[in-house]
XYZ file of C-alpha atoms in Angstrom:
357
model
C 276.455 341.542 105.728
C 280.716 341.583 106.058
C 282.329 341.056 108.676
C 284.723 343.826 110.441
C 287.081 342.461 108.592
C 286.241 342.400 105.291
C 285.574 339.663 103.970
C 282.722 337.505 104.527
C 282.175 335.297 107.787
C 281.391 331.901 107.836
C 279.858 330.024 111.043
C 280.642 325.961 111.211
C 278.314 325.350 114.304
C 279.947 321.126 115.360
C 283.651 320.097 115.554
C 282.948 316.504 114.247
C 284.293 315.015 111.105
C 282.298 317.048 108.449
C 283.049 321.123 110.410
C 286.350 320.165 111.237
C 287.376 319.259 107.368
C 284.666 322.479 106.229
C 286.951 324.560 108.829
C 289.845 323.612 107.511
C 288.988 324.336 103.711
C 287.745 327.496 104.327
C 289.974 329.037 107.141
C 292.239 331.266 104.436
C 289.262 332.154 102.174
C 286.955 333.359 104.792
C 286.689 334.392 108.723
C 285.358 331.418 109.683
C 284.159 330.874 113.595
C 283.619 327.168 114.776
C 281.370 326.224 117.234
C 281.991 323.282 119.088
C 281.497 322.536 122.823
C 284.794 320.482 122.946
C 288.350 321.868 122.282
C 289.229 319.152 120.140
C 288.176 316.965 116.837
C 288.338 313.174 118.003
C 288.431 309.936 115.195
C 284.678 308.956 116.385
C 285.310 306.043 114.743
C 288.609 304.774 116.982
C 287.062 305.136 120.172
C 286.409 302.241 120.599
C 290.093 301.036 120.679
C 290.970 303.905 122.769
C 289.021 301.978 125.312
C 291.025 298.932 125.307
C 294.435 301.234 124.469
C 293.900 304.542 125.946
C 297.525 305.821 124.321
C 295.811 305.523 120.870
C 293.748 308.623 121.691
C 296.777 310.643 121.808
C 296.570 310.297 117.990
C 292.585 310.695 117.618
C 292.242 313.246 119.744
C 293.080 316.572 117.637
C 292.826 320.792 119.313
C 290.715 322.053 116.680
C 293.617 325.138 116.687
C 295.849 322.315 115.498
C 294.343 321.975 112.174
C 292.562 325.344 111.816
C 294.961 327.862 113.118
C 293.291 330.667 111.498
C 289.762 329.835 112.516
C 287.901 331.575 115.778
C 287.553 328.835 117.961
C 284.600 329.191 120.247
C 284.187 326.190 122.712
C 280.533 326.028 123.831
C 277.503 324.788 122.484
C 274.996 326.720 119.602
C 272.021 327.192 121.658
C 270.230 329.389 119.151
C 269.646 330.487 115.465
C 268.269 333.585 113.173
C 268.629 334.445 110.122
C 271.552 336.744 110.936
C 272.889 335.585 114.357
C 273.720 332.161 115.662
C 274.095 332.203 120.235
C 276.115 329.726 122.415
C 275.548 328.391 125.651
C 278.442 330.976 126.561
C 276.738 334.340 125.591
C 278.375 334.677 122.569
C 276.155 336.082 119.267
C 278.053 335.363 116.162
C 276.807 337.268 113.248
C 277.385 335.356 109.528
C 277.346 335.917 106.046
C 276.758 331.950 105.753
C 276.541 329.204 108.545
C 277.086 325.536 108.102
C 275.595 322.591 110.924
C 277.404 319.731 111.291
C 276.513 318.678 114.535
C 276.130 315.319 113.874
C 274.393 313.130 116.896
C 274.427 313.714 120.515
C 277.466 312.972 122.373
C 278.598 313.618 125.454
C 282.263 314.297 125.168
C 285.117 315.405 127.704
C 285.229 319.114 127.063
C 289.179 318.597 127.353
C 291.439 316.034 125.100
C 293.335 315.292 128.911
C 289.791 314.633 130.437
C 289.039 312.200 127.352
C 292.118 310.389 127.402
C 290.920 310.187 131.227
C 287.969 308.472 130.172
C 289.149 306.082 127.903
C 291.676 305.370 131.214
C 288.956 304.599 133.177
C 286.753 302.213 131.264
C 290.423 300.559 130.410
C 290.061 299.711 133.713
C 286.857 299.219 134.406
C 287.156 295.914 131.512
C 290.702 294.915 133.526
C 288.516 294.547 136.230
C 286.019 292.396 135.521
C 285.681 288.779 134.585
C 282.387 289.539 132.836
C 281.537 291.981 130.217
C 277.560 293.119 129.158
C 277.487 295.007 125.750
C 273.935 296.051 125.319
C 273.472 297.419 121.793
C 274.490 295.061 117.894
C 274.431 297.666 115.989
C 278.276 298.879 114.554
C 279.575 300.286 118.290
C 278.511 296.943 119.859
C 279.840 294.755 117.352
C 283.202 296.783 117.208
C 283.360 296.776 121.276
C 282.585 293.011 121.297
C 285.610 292.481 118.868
C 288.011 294.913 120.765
C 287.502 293.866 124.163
C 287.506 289.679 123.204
C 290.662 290.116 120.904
C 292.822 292.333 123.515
C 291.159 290.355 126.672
C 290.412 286.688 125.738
C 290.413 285.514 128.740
C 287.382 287.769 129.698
C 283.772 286.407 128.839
C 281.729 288.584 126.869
C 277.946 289.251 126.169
C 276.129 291.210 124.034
C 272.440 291.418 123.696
C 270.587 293.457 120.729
C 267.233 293.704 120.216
C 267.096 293.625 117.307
C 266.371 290.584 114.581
C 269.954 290.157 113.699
C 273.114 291.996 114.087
C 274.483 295.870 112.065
C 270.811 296.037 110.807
C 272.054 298.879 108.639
C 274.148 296.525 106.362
C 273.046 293.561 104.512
C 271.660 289.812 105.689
C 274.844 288.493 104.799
C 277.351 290.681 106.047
C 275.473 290.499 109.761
C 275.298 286.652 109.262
C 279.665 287.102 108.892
C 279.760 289.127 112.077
C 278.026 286.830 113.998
C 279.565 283.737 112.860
C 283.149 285.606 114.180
C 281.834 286.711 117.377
C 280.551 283.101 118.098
C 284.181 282.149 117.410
C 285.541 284.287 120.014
C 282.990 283.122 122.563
C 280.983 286.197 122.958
C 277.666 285.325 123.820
C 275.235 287.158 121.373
C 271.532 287.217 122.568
C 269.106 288.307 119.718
C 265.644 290.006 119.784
C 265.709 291.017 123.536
C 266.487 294.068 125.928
C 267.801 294.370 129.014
C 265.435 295.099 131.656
C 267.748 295.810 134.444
C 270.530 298.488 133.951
C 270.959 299.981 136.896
C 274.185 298.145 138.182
C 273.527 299.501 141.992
C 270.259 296.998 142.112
C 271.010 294.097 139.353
C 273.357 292.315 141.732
C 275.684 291.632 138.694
C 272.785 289.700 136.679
C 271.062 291.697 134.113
C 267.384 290.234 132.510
C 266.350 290.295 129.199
C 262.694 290.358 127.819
C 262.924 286.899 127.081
C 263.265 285.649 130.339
C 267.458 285.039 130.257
C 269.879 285.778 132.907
C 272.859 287.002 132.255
C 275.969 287.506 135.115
C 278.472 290.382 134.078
C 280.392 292.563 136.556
C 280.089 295.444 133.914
C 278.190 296.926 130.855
C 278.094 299.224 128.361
C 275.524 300.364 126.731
C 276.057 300.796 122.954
C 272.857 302.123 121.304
C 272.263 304.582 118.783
C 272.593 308.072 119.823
C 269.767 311.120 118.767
C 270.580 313.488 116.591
C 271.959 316.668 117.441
C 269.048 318.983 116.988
C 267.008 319.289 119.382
C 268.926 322.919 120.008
C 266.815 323.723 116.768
C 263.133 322.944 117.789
C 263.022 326.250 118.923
C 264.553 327.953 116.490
C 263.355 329.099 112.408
C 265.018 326.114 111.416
C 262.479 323.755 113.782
C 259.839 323.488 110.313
C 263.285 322.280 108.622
C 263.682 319.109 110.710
C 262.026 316.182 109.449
C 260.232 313.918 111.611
C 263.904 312.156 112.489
C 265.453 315.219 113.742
C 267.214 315.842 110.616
C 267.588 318.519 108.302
C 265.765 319.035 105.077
C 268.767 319.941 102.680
C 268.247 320.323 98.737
C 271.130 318.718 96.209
C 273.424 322.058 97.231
C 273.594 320.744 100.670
C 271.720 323.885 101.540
C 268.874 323.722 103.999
C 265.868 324.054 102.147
C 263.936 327.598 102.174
C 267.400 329.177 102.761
C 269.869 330.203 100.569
C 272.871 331.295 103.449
C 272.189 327.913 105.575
C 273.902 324.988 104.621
C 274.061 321.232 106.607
C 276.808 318.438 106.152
C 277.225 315.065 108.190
C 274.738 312.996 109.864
C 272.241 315.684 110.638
C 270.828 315.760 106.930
C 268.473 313.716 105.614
C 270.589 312.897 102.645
C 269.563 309.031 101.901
C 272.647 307.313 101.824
C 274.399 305.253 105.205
C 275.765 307.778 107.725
C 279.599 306.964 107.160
C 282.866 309.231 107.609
C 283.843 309.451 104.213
C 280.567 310.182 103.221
C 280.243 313.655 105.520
C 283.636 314.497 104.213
C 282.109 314.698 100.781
C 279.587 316.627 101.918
C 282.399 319.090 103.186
C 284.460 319.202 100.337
C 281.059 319.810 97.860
C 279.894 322.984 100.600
C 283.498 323.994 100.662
C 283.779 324.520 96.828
C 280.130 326.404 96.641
C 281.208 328.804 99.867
C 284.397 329.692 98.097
C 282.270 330.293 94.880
C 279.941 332.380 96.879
C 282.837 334.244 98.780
C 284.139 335.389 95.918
C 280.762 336.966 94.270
C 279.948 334.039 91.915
C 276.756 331.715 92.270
C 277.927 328.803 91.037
C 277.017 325.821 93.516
C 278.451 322.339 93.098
C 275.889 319.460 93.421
C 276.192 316.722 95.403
C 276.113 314.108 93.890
C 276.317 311.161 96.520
C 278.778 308.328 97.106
C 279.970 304.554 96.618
C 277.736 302.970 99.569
C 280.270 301.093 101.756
C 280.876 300.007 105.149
C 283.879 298.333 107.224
C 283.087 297.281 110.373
C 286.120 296.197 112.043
C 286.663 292.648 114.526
C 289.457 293.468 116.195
C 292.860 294.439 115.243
C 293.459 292.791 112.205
C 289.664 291.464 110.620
C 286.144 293.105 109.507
C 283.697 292.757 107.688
C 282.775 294.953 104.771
C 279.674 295.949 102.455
C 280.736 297.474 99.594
C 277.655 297.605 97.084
C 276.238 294.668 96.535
C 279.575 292.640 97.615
C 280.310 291.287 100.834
C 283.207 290.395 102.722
C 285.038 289.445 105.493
C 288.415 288.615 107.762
C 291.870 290.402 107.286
C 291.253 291.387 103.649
C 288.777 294.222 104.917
C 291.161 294.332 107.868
C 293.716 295.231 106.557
C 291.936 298.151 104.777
C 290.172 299.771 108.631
C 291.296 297.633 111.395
C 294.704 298.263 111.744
C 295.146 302.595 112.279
C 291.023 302.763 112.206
C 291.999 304.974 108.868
C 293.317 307.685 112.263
C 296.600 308.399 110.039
C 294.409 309.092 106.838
C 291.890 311.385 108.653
C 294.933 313.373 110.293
C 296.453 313.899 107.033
C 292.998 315.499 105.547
C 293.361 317.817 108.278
C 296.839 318.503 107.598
C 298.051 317.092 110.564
C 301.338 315.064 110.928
C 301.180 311.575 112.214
C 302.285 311.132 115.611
């Protein structure tokens, strides 16, 4: 199939990290459509300091026409798949000579980068507010919350309860042992092995139960658990015997969904074994990018991927972290100074060819 104009069309169905650096590669070598239900790319990684400085979004927050000019832009969810055609929630059936999902996990974004900034705005306020602070969830988001909030509002007392064994359960013994030890230091109250039993802040009376019998008094929460994977769109689809029994897709080492030779995946949404990190999905992006260019130009020569160092920085604050990289493990403003600062927001601009603001 070519397109009307052409050349050959290729569909990036997810605006995260992984489309939005695909879309940008490919823009001038192809007539590329992305499919996003947002207008904009955000930093997923900053937004948790957007929530204690809502101005910082104004340089997370990106128009997807701001790095991909010459990319169709469709903003409204894929709802639908063939082996020609993909559909939107909008009505729109995009034909392609290759498609690429990246549509990482569920989230439930502000369709607008005004209404996010809005959001971040409000929960500003909604921590002002209160005296007390609930963070349900340890995992990376919790931890990262718990270090924002305590660092920019000392004076507010914070609790976070995970129910889970110990703390960032995708990272090492020792670097969760590190995290813990510098929440305790900032007085945040860390309850392990236990769940909240009482969400719903209309009923709790401002004093949320765990399993384990403990009371807890916060004016607010947030809940900060991990989010599904964006598939379930696909279930119904000839890509629902590609899933695998996590929601992911099945890709070979081409990145290509396997079974298909047109259908490629990056990002969180593949069942590539390695941690689900940034700079990881990027890779994935840059090794798709080179075999669609390959492909575009009538050769069928795919690059392999071939994986990546296994690392991860998760930040305590402004200015400290803690960091597994390998087998080595680290923490305070060494690692800080590497994420913690700019969140790596000026470095992820500049992929995307984006001045810093």
């Amino acid at each position: 199939m070519v397109s009307s104009y052409g050349t050959k069309r290729v569909v990036i169905v997810g605006g995260g990290l992984a489309g939005s650096v695909l879309a940008k590669s490919l823009q001038d070598v192809a007539e590329v459509y992305l499919i996003d239900p947002k207008e904009y790319f955000e930093v997923a990684w900053a937004s948790l300091r957007c929530m204690v400085e809502p101005s910082f979004a104004e340089k997370t927050l990106i128009n997807h026409n701001e790095y991909a000019p010459n990319a169709h832009i469709i903003t409204s969810p894929a709802i639908s798949i063939s082996e020609t055609e993909v559909t939107t929630a909008n009505g729109r059936v995009i034909s392609y000579d290759y498609i690429v999902i990246a549509t990482g996990h569920d989230d439930k974004s502000a369709f607008t980068k005004n209404e996010q900034i809005g959001h971040y705005k409000a929960n500003q306020e909604k921590i002002k507010s209160s005296n007390s602070i609930l963070i349900v969830g340890g995992g990376p988001v919790g931890v990262e919350l718990a270090g924002e909030i305590s660092v920019d509002f000392p004076d507010k007392k914070v609790s976070l309860v995970h129910r889970g064994p110990r703390l960032l359960e995708f990272v090492g013994e020792k670097a969760s042992k590190k995290a813990l030890k510098w929440l305790n230091k900032k007085n945040v109250e860390v309850v392990l092995g236990e769940s909240v039993t009482n969400l719903d802040s209309n009923t709790n009376g401002g004093v949320y139960r765990t399993t384990g019998g403990k009371s807890i008094k916060a004016d607010c929460h947030f809940l900060c658990i991990g989010k599904p994977v964006a598939s379930s769109w696909l279930k119904e689809t000839m890509l629902r015997g590609s899933l695998d029994n996590k929601g992911r897709l099945m890709v070979d080492e081409y990145m290509r969904v396997k079974g298909h030779r047109n259908i490629f995946a990056v990002g969180d949404i593949t069942d590539v074994k390695e941690m689900k990190q940034g700079y990881l999905a990027q890779m994935h992006s840059g090794v798709v990018a080179k075999s669609i260019k390959s492909l575009v130009n009538g050769k069928e020569k795919l690059e392999a991927y071939k994986g990546g160092p296994q690392m991860a920085i998760v930040s305590l604050g402004r200015r400290e972290a803690v960091a597994q990289i390998s087998s080595m493990t680290m923490s305070g403003c060494l690692p800080g100074k590497m994420k913690s600062g700019d969140l790596f927001v000026t470095k992820t601009r500049k992929s995307l060819g984006v001045s810093s603001k």
